PDB file of C-alpha atoms in Angstrom:
ATOM      1  CA  MET A   1      92.135 109.096 123.941  1.00 37.00           C
ATOM      2  CA  THR A   2      89.812 106.126 123.602  1.00 38.00           C
ATOM      3  CA  SER A   3      90.609 103.691 120.818  1.00 42.00           C
ATOM      4  CA  PRO A   4      87.941 103.524 118.086  1.00 44.00           C
ATOM      5  CA  SER A   5      85.863 100.376 117.887  1.00 51.00           C
ATOM      6  CA  PHE A   6      87.880  97.671 116.165  1.00 51.00           C
ATOM      7  CA  PRO A   7      86.590  96.571 112.741  1.00 61.00           C
ATOM      8  CA  GLU A   8      86.758  92.833 113.271  1.00 65.00           C
ATOM      9  CA  ASP A   9      86.123  91.981 109.618  1.00 64.00           C
ATOM     10  CA  LEU A  10      89.299  93.849 108.645  1.00 68.00           C
ATOM     11  CA  PHE A  11      91.401  92.240 111.363  1.00 64.00           C
ATOM     12  CA  SER A  12      91.812  88.909 109.654  1.00 63.00           C
ATOM     13  CA  GLN A  13      95.025  87.038 109.077  1.00 60.00           C
ATOM     14  CA  ASP A  14      93.238  84.693 106.673  1.00 70.00           C
ATOM     15  CA  LEU A  15      94.975  85.189 103.323  1.00 78.00           C
ATOM     16  CA  ASN A  16      93.837  81.846 101.926  1.00 85.00           C
ATOM     17  CA  ASP A  17      92.212  83.427  98.868  1.00 90.00           C
ATOM     18  CA  VAL A  18      94.577  86.401  98.468  1.00 94.00           C
ATOM     19  CA  PHE A  19      96.966  86.228  95.508  1.00 95.00           C
ATOM     20  CA  ALA A  20      98.768  89.577  95.917  1.00 96.00           C
ATOM     21  CA  LEU A  21      99.466  92.303  98.491  1.00 96.00           C
ATOM     22  CA  LEU A  22     100.165  96.020  98.246  1.00 97.00           C
ATOM     23  CA  ARG A  23     101.812  97.113 101.505  1.00 97.00           C
ATOM     24  CA  PRO A  24     102.203 100.769 102.542  1.00 97.00           C
ATOM     25  CA  VAL A  25     105.904 101.137 103.353  1.00 97.00           C
ATOM     26  CA  ASN A  26     106.732 104.820 103.848  1.00 97.00           C
ATOM     27  CA  PRO A  27     105.207 107.134 106.488  1.00 96.00           C
ATOM     28  CA  SER A  28     102.994 108.947 103.964  1.00 97.00           C
ATOM     29  CA  ALA A  29     101.479 105.701 102.701  1.00 97.00           C
ATOM     30  CA  GLN A  30     101.038 104.317 106.217  1.00 96.00           C
ATOM     31  CA  LYS A  31      99.289 107.481 107.377  1.00 96.00           C
ATOM     32  CA  ALA A  32      97.050 107.419 104.304  1.00 97.00           C
ATOM     33  CA  PHE A  33      96.139 103.788 105.059  1.00 97.00           C
ATOM     34  CA  HIS A  34      95.326 104.723 108.661  1.00 95.00           C
ATOM     35  CA  ASP A  35      93.101 107.566 107.442  1.00 95.00           C
ATOM     36  CA  VAL A  36      91.261 105.295 105.011  1.00 95.00           C
ATOM     37  CA  VAL A  37      90.544 102.775 107.779  1.00 93.00           C
ATOM     38  CA  SER A  38      89.312 105.587 110.031  1.00 92.00           C
ATOM     39  CA  THR A  39      87.028 106.801 107.234  1.00 91.00           C
ATOM     40  CA  VAL A  40      85.641 103.304 106.667  1.00 89.00           C
ATOM     41  CA  ILE A  41      84.944 102.911 110.384  1.00 88.00           C
ATOM     42  CA  GLU A  42      83.175 106.274 110.587  1.00 89.00           C
ATOM     43  CA  HIS A  43      81.069 105.644 107.463  1.00 86.00           C
ATOM     44  CA  PRO A  44      80.615 101.858 107.226  1.00 83.00           C
ATOM     45  CA  ASP A  45      77.589 101.996 104.936  1.00 83.00           C
ATOM     46  CA  GLU A  46      79.390 104.144 102.366  1.00 85.00           C
ATOM     47  CA  TYR A  47      82.498 101.990 101.978  1.00 87.00           C
ATOM     48  CA  VAL A  48      81.227  98.424 101.856  1.00 86.00           C
ATOM     49  CA  HIS A  49      83.236  97.419  98.785  1.00 89.00           C
ATOM     50  CA  VAL A  50      86.647  98.896  99.637  1.00 91.00           C
ATOM     51  CA  ARG A  51      86.672  97.059 102.981  1.00 89.00           C
ATOM     52  CA  HIS A  52      87.169  93.770 101.128  1.00 89.00           C
ATOM     53  CA  PHE A  53      90.585  94.902  99.912  1.00 93.00           C
ATOM     54  CA  MET A  54      92.086  95.770 103.303  1.00 93.00           C
ATOM     55  CA  ARG A  55      93.605  93.734 106.123  1.00 92.00           C
ATOM     56  CA  LEU A  56      94.693  95.128 109.469  1.00 90.00           C
ATOM     57  CA  GLU A  57      97.610  94.245 111.691  1.00 82.00           C
ATOM     58  CA  PRO A  58      97.825  95.194 115.378  1.00 64.00           C
ATOM     59  CA  LYS A  59      99.961  98.260 115.963  1.00 55.00           C
ATOM     60  CA  GLY A  60      98.387  99.620 119.123  1.00 49.00           C
ATOM     61  CA  ASN A  61      98.474 103.165 120.283  1.00 48.00           C
ATOM     62  CA  ILE A  62     101.212 105.714 119.839  1.00 40.00           C
ATOM     63  CA  ALA A  63     102.160 106.889 123.328  1.00 39.00           C
ATOM     64  CA  ALA A  64     104.334 109.669 124.722  1.00 37.00           C
ATOM     65  CA  ASP A  65     106.169 109.892 128.020  1.00 37.00           C
ATOM     66  CA  VAL A  66     105.260 112.999 130.015  1.00 36.00           C
ATOM     67  CA  TYR A  67     106.421 114.210 133.401  1.00 32.00           C
ATOM     68  CA  THR A  68     104.054 114.137 136.328  1.00 37.00           C
ATOM     69  CA  GLU A  69     104.231 116.588 139.202  1.00 44.00           C
ATOM     70  CA  ASP A  70     106.850 114.263 140.665  1.00 49.00           C
ATOM     71  CA  GLU A  71     109.694 114.983 138.255  1.00 46.00           C
ATOM     72  CA  ASP A  72     111.390 111.702 139.126  1.00 50.00           C
ATOM     73  CA  SER A  73     108.648 109.675 137.477  1.00 45.00           C
ATOM     74  CA  THR A  74     106.933 109.561 134.132  1.00 43.00           C
ATOM     75  CA  GLU A  75     103.694 108.162 132.870  1.00 47.00           C
ATOM     76  CA  SER A  76     102.682 107.064 129.427  1.00 45.00           C
ATOM     77  CA  VAL A  77      99.853 109.069 127.876  1.00 44.00           C
ATOM     78  CA  GLU A  78      97.899 107.612 125.004  1.00 47.00           C
ATOM     79  CA  GLN A  79      97.909 110.029 122.069  1.00 51.00           C
ATOM     80  CA  GLU A  80      96.620 108.354 118.956  1.00 65.00           C
ATOM     81  CA  HIS A  81      95.483 104.974 117.704  1.00 74.00           C
ATOM     82  CA  GLN A  82      97.296 103.861 114.560  1.00 84.00           C
ATOM     83  CA  TRP A  83      95.819 101.429 112.035  1.00 91.00           C
ATOM     84  CA  ASN A  84      98.449  99.424 110.181  1.00 92.00           C
ATOM     85  CA  GLY A  85      97.963  96.840 107.451  1.00 94.00           C
ATOM     86  CA  THR A  86      97.959  96.026 103.754  1.00 95.00           C
ATOM     87  CA  PHE A  87      95.769  96.087 100.667  1.00 96.00           C
ATOM     88  CA  VAL A  88      94.854  92.645  99.328  1.00 96.00           C
ATOM     89  CA  PHE A  89      93.764  91.262  95.962  1.00 95.00           C
ATOM     90  CA  SER A  90      91.483  88.259  95.673  1.00 93.00           C
ATOM     91  CA  LEU A  91      89.407  86.843  92.849  1.00 92.00           C
ATOM     92  CA  GLY A  92      86.729  86.236  95.450  1.00 88.00           C
ATOM     93  CA  THR A  93      85.976  89.969  95.335  1.00 87.00           C
ATOM     94  CA  ARG A  94      86.082  91.186  91.784  1.00 88.00           C
ATOM     95  CA  PRO A  95      86.555  94.760  90.561  1.00 89.00           C
ATOM     96  CA  ARG A  96      83.576  96.982  91.209  1.00 82.00           C
ATOM     97  CA  ASP A  97      82.882  98.874  87.979  1.00 70.00           C
ATOM     98  CA  SER A  98      85.673  98.256  85.535  1.00 59.00           C
ATOM     99  CA  GLY A  99      85.292  94.658  84.468  1.00 70.00           C
ATOM    100  CA  GLU A 100      88.673  92.969  84.786  1.00 81.00           C
ATOM    101  CA  ALA A 101      90.653  95.898  86.281  1.00 92.00           C
ATOM    102  CA  TRP A 102      90.946  97.055  89.890  1.00 95.00           C
ATOM    103  CA  VAL A 103      90.919 100.858  90.222  1.00 94.00           C
ATOM    104  CA  LEU A 104      93.452 102.411  92.624  1.00 96.00           C
ATOM    105  CA  GLY A 105      93.205 105.979  93.891  1.00 96.00           C
ATOM    106  CA  THR A 106      91.464 108.279  96.342  1.00 94.00           C
ATOM    107  CA  GLY A 107      88.123 108.022  94.590  1.00 89.00           C
ATOM    108  CA  ARG A 108      85.883 110.813  93.451  1.00 77.00           C
ATOM    109  CA  GLY A 109      82.272 111.743  92.906  1.00 64.00           C
ATOM    110  CA  LEU A 110      79.223 110.662  94.860  1.00 53.00           C
ATOM    111  CA  SER A 111      79.117 107.015  93.794  1.00 60.00           C
ATOM    112  CA  ALA A 112      79.431 104.252  96.391  1.00 55.00           C
ATOM    113  CA  ASP A 113      83.035 103.744  97.511  1.00 57.00           C
ATOM    114  CA  LYS A 114      83.937 106.796  95.376  1.00 73.00           C
ATOM    115  CA  GLY A 115      84.270 104.552  92.321  1.00 83.00           C
ATOM    116  CA  VAL A 116      87.471 102.767  93.381  1.00 92.00           C
ATOM    117  CA  ASP A 117      88.430  99.308  94.592  1.00 94.00           C
ATOM    118  CA  ILE A 118      91.711 100.140  96.339  1.00 96.00           C
ATOM    119  CA  MET A 119      91.288 103.424  98.223  1.00 95.00           C
ATOM    120  CA  LEU A 120      94.883 104.513  98.771  1.00 97.00           C
ATOM    121  CA  ALA A 121      93.864 107.662 100.668  1.00 96.00           C
ATOM    122  CA  PRO A 122      90.610 109.462 101.478  1.00 93.00           C
ATOM    123  CA  ALA A 123      89.272 111.626  98.660  1.00 90.00           C
ATOM    124  CA  SER A 124      89.869 114.750 100.743  1.00 90.00           C
ATOM    125  CA  GLN A 125      93.623 114.019 100.795  1.00 93.00           C
ATOM    126  CA  GLY A 126      94.252 113.861  97.075  1.00 92.00           C
ATOM    127  CA  ARG A 127      96.228 117.103  97.007  1.00 92.00           C
ATOM    128  CA  SER A 128      98.302 116.396 100.126  1.00 95.00           C
ATOM    129  CA  THR A 129      99.205 112.825  99.096  1.00 97.00           C
ATOM    130  CA  GLY A 130      99.633 113.494  95.391  1.00 96.00           C
ATOM    131  CA  ILE A 131      97.242 110.627  94.596  1.00 97.00           C
ATOM    132  CA  ALA A 132      94.565 111.164  91.969  1.00 95.00           C
ATOM    133  CA  GLY A 133      90.965 110.000  92.196  1.00 93.00           C
ATOM    134  CA  ARG A 134      91.570 107.199  89.676  1.00 93.00           C
ATOM    135  CA  HIS A 135      95.353 107.032  89.665  1.00 96.00           C
ATOM    136  CA  ALA A 136      95.930 103.597  88.117  1.00 96.00           C
ATOM    137  CA  LEU A 137      94.428 100.295  87.039  1.00 95.00           C
ATOM    138  CA  LEU A 138      95.730  96.878  88.055  1.00 96.00           C
ATOM    139  CA  LYS A 139      94.747  93.962  85.850  1.00 94.00           C
ATOM    140  CA  PHE A 140      95.812  90.700  84.251  1.00 92.00           C
ATOM    141  CA  HIS A 141      97.321  91.064  80.791  1.00 88.00           C
ATOM    142  CA  GLN A 142      95.055  89.291  78.315  1.00 86.00           C
ATOM    143  CA  GLU A 143      97.766  87.417  76.420  1.00 83.00           C
ATOM    144  CA  SER A 144     100.393  86.646  79.073  1.00 82.00           C
ATOM    145  CA  GLY A 145      98.183  86.575  82.169  1.00 85.00           C
ATOM    146  CA  ARG A 146     100.803  88.622  84.051  1.00 87.00           C
ATOM    147  CA  ILE A 147      99.668  91.329  86.490  1.00 92.00           C
ATOM    148  CA  VAL A 148     100.179  94.740  84.945  1.00 94.00           C
ATOM    149  CA  LEU A 149      99.770  98.284  86.210  1.00 96.00           C
ATOM    150  CA  GLN A 150      98.278 100.849  83.838  1.00 95.00           C
ATOM    151  CA  ALA A 151      98.960 104.461  84.748  1.00 96.00           C
ATOM    152  CA  ARG A 152      96.386 107.207  84.517  1.00 95.00           C
ATOM    153  CA  HIS A 153      98.728 109.570  86.333  1.00 96.00           C
ATOM    154  CA  THR A 154     102.462 109.511  87.068  1.00 96.00           C
ATOM    155  CA  ILE A 155     103.758 106.414  88.874  1.00 97.00           C
ATOM    156  CA  ARG A 156     107.305 105.437  89.842  1.00 96.00           C
ATOM    157  CA  ILE A 157     108.275 101.755  89.985  1.00 95.00           C
ATOM    158  CA  SER A 158     111.574 100.612  91.471  1.00 91.00           C
ATOM    159  CA  GLY A 159     113.451  97.413  92.296  1.00 81.00           C
ATOM    160  CA  PRO A 160     115.507  96.576  90.360  1.00 76.00           C
ATOM    161  CA  GLY A 161     116.080  99.904  88.643  1.00 78.00           C
ATOM    162  CA  THR A 162     113.605 102.759  88.480  1.00 86.00           C
ATOM    163  CA  ASP A 163     110.907 103.302  85.890  1.00 90.00           C
ATOM    164  CA  LEU A 164     108.734 106.407  85.589  1.00 94.00           C
ATOM    165  CA  MET A 165     105.282 105.757  84.173  1.00 95.00           C
ATOM    166  CA  THR A 166     103.052 108.448  82.716  1.00 94.00           C
ATOM    167  CA  ALA A 167      99.415 108.351  81.611  1.00 92.00           C
ATOM    168  CA  SER A 168      98.482 105.212  79.627  1.00 90.00           C
ATOM    169  CA  ASP A 169     101.848 103.476  80.228  1.00 95.00           C
ATOM    170  CA  ILE A 170     101.591  99.784  81.144  1.00 94.00           C
ATOM    171  CA  ARG A 171     104.192  97.804  83.094  1.00 94.00           C
ATOM    172  CA  VAL A 172     104.354  94.223  84.375  1.00 92.00           C
ATOM    173  CA  LEU A 173     104.555  94.066  88.176  1.00 92.00           C
ATOM    174  CA  GLU A 174     107.251  91.766  89.508  1.00 90.00           C
ATOM    175  CA  GLN A 175     107.623  90.242  92.966  1.00 90.00           C
ATOM    176  CA  TYR A 176     108.771  92.731  95.649  1.00 91.00           C
ATOM    177  CA  GLN A 177     108.706  95.834  93.486  1.00 94.00           C
ATOM    178  CA  PHE A 178     108.098  99.259  95.025  1.00 96.00           C
ATOM    179  CA  VAL A 179     105.360 101.414  93.531  1.00 97.00           C
ATOM    180  CA  SER A 180     104.999 105.138  94.257  1.00 97.00           C
ATOM    181  CA  PHE A 181     101.694 106.952  93.815  1.00 97.00           C
ATOM    182  CA  GLY A 182     102.329 110.618  94.573  1.00 97.00           C
ATOM    183  CA  HIS A 183     104.169 110.803  97.908  1.00 96.00           C
ATOM    184  CA  CYS A 184     103.112 107.301  98.974  1.00 98.00           C
ATOM    185  CA  VAL A 185     105.259 104.198  98.460  1.00 97.00           C
ATOM    186  CA  TYR A 186     103.972 100.613  98.457  1.00 98.00           C
ATOM    187  CA  ALA A 187     105.561  97.164  98.121  1.00 97.00           C
ATOM    188  CA  PHE A 188     103.896  94.727  95.725  1.00 97.00           C
ATOM    189  CA  GLU A 189     104.209  90.996  96.326  1.00 95.00           C
ATOM    190  CA  TYR A 190     102.586  87.742  95.306  1.00 93.00           C
ATOM    191  CA  THR A 191     101.444  85.389  98.053  1.00 93.00           C
ATOM    192  CA  ASP A 192     101.979  81.635  98.224  1.00 92.00           C
ATOM    193  CA  PHE A 193      98.345  81.212  97.197  1.00 93.00           C
ATOM    194  CA  ALA A 194      99.248  82.627  93.760  1.00 92.00           C
ATOM    195  CA  LYS A 195     101.298  79.460  93.181  1.00 89.00           C
ATOM    196  CA  SER A 196      98.490  77.066  94.107  1.00 91.00           C
ATOM    197  CA  GLU A 197      96.312  74.889  91.905  1.00 90.00           C
ATOM    198  CA  THR A 198      93.242  76.489  93.480  1.00 93.00           C
ATOM    199  CA  PHE A 199      94.267  79.954  92.326  1.00 92.00           C
ATOM    200  CA  ARG A 200      95.184  78.596  88.920  1.00 90.00           C
ATOM    201  CA  ASP A 201      91.640  77.279  88.516  1.00 91.00           C
ATOM    202  CA  GLU A 202      90.058  80.511  89.806  1.00 93.00           C
ATOM    203  CA  PHE A 203      92.298  82.551  87.537  1.00 92.00           C
ATOM    204  CA  SER A 204      91.337  80.512  84.478  1.00 91.00           C
ATOM    205  CA  VAL A 205      87.622  81.028  85.198  1.00 92.00           C
ATOM    206  CA  PHE A 206      88.185  84.773  85.738  1.00 92.00           C
ATOM    207  CA  MET A 207      90.039  85.214  82.441  1.00 91.00           C
ATOM    208  CA  LYS A 208      87.530  83.154  80.459  1.00 92.00           C
ATOM    209  CA  ASP A 209      84.696  85.233  81.922  1.00 90.00           C
ATOM    210  CA  HIS A 210      86.335  88.351  80.468  1.00 88.00           C
ATOM    211  CA  HIS A 211      88.036  87.055  77.318  1.00 88.00           C
ATOM    212  CA  GLY A 212      85.880  84.143  76.230  1.00 90.00           C
ATOM    213  CA  PRO A 213      85.907  80.373  76.767  1.00 91.00           C
ATOM    214  CA  THR A 214      88.806  79.818  74.362  1.00 90.00           C
ATOM    215  CA  TRP A 215      91.294  81.820  76.468  1.00 88.00           C
ATOM    216  CA  THR A 216      94.332  79.761  77.464  1.00 84.00           C
ATOM    217  CA  MET A 217      97.224  80.421  79.829  1.00 76.00           C
ATOM    218  CA  HIS A 218     100.493  81.597  78.318  1.00 69.00           C
ATOM    219  CA  LYS A 219     103.480  79.388  79.149  1.00 65.00           C
ATOM    220  CA  ASP A 220     105.407  82.382  80.604  1.00 63.00           C
ATOM    221  CA  LEU A 221     102.855  82.641  83.418  1.00 60.00           C
ATOM    222  CA  PHE A 222     103.813  79.201  84.682  1.00 55.00           C
ATOM    223  CA  SER A 223     107.408  80.228  85.348  1.00 59.00           C
ATOM    224  CA  ALA A 224     106.452  83.695  86.626  1.00 59.00           C
ATOM    225  CA  LEU A 225     104.238  82.332  89.397  1.00 61.00           C
ATOM    226  CA  GLY A 226     106.101  79.102  90.019  1.00 56.00           C
ATOM    227  CA  TRP A 227     103.464  76.808  88.499  1.00 55.00           C
TER     228      TRP A 227
END
């Protein structure tokens, strides 16, 4: 099987402006990520926005050993190309439709990018993955500045402990927590950039754009991000 053309803009190790990652960690999430990348490649003009929130890592092709007519030898046969990577958050690419919040889900409707920022799985796989069209919102809490996840559908957060979120519940996301949307599990983490002065300045501008010029950073945010 011939490998699909490689989307060079997604294969970037430059995380200089990325403040947080959401990594697929279980097989269901990794397959869903692969399917989203495949969808973006096949329909590049329809998924311009969601591309900005994805980064690829080389994983190559999944191969199987099969016997040739000479039973003493084997040859490797290419079966399937696997896209592997992570979702990224950057203030350089702001949320599409929802002001200060990034929408996570499979998307729905006929709007561009299916109305989401983080496409966790193709819209056609909502039932099989257990992920809703607009499953959750990720945003900065207005008062504390901490990153919070707001559920629109059931979400499980673990590490340490386990917390089950239902519609409208809001939880602060901590470093290295695991988040489950349907059958798919992801690891959330801040990057080193989130601790930088540059991000601090960008973050302040972002929050003042949404909450007015008098918005100020809460002291708890300094310790949370290592400022």
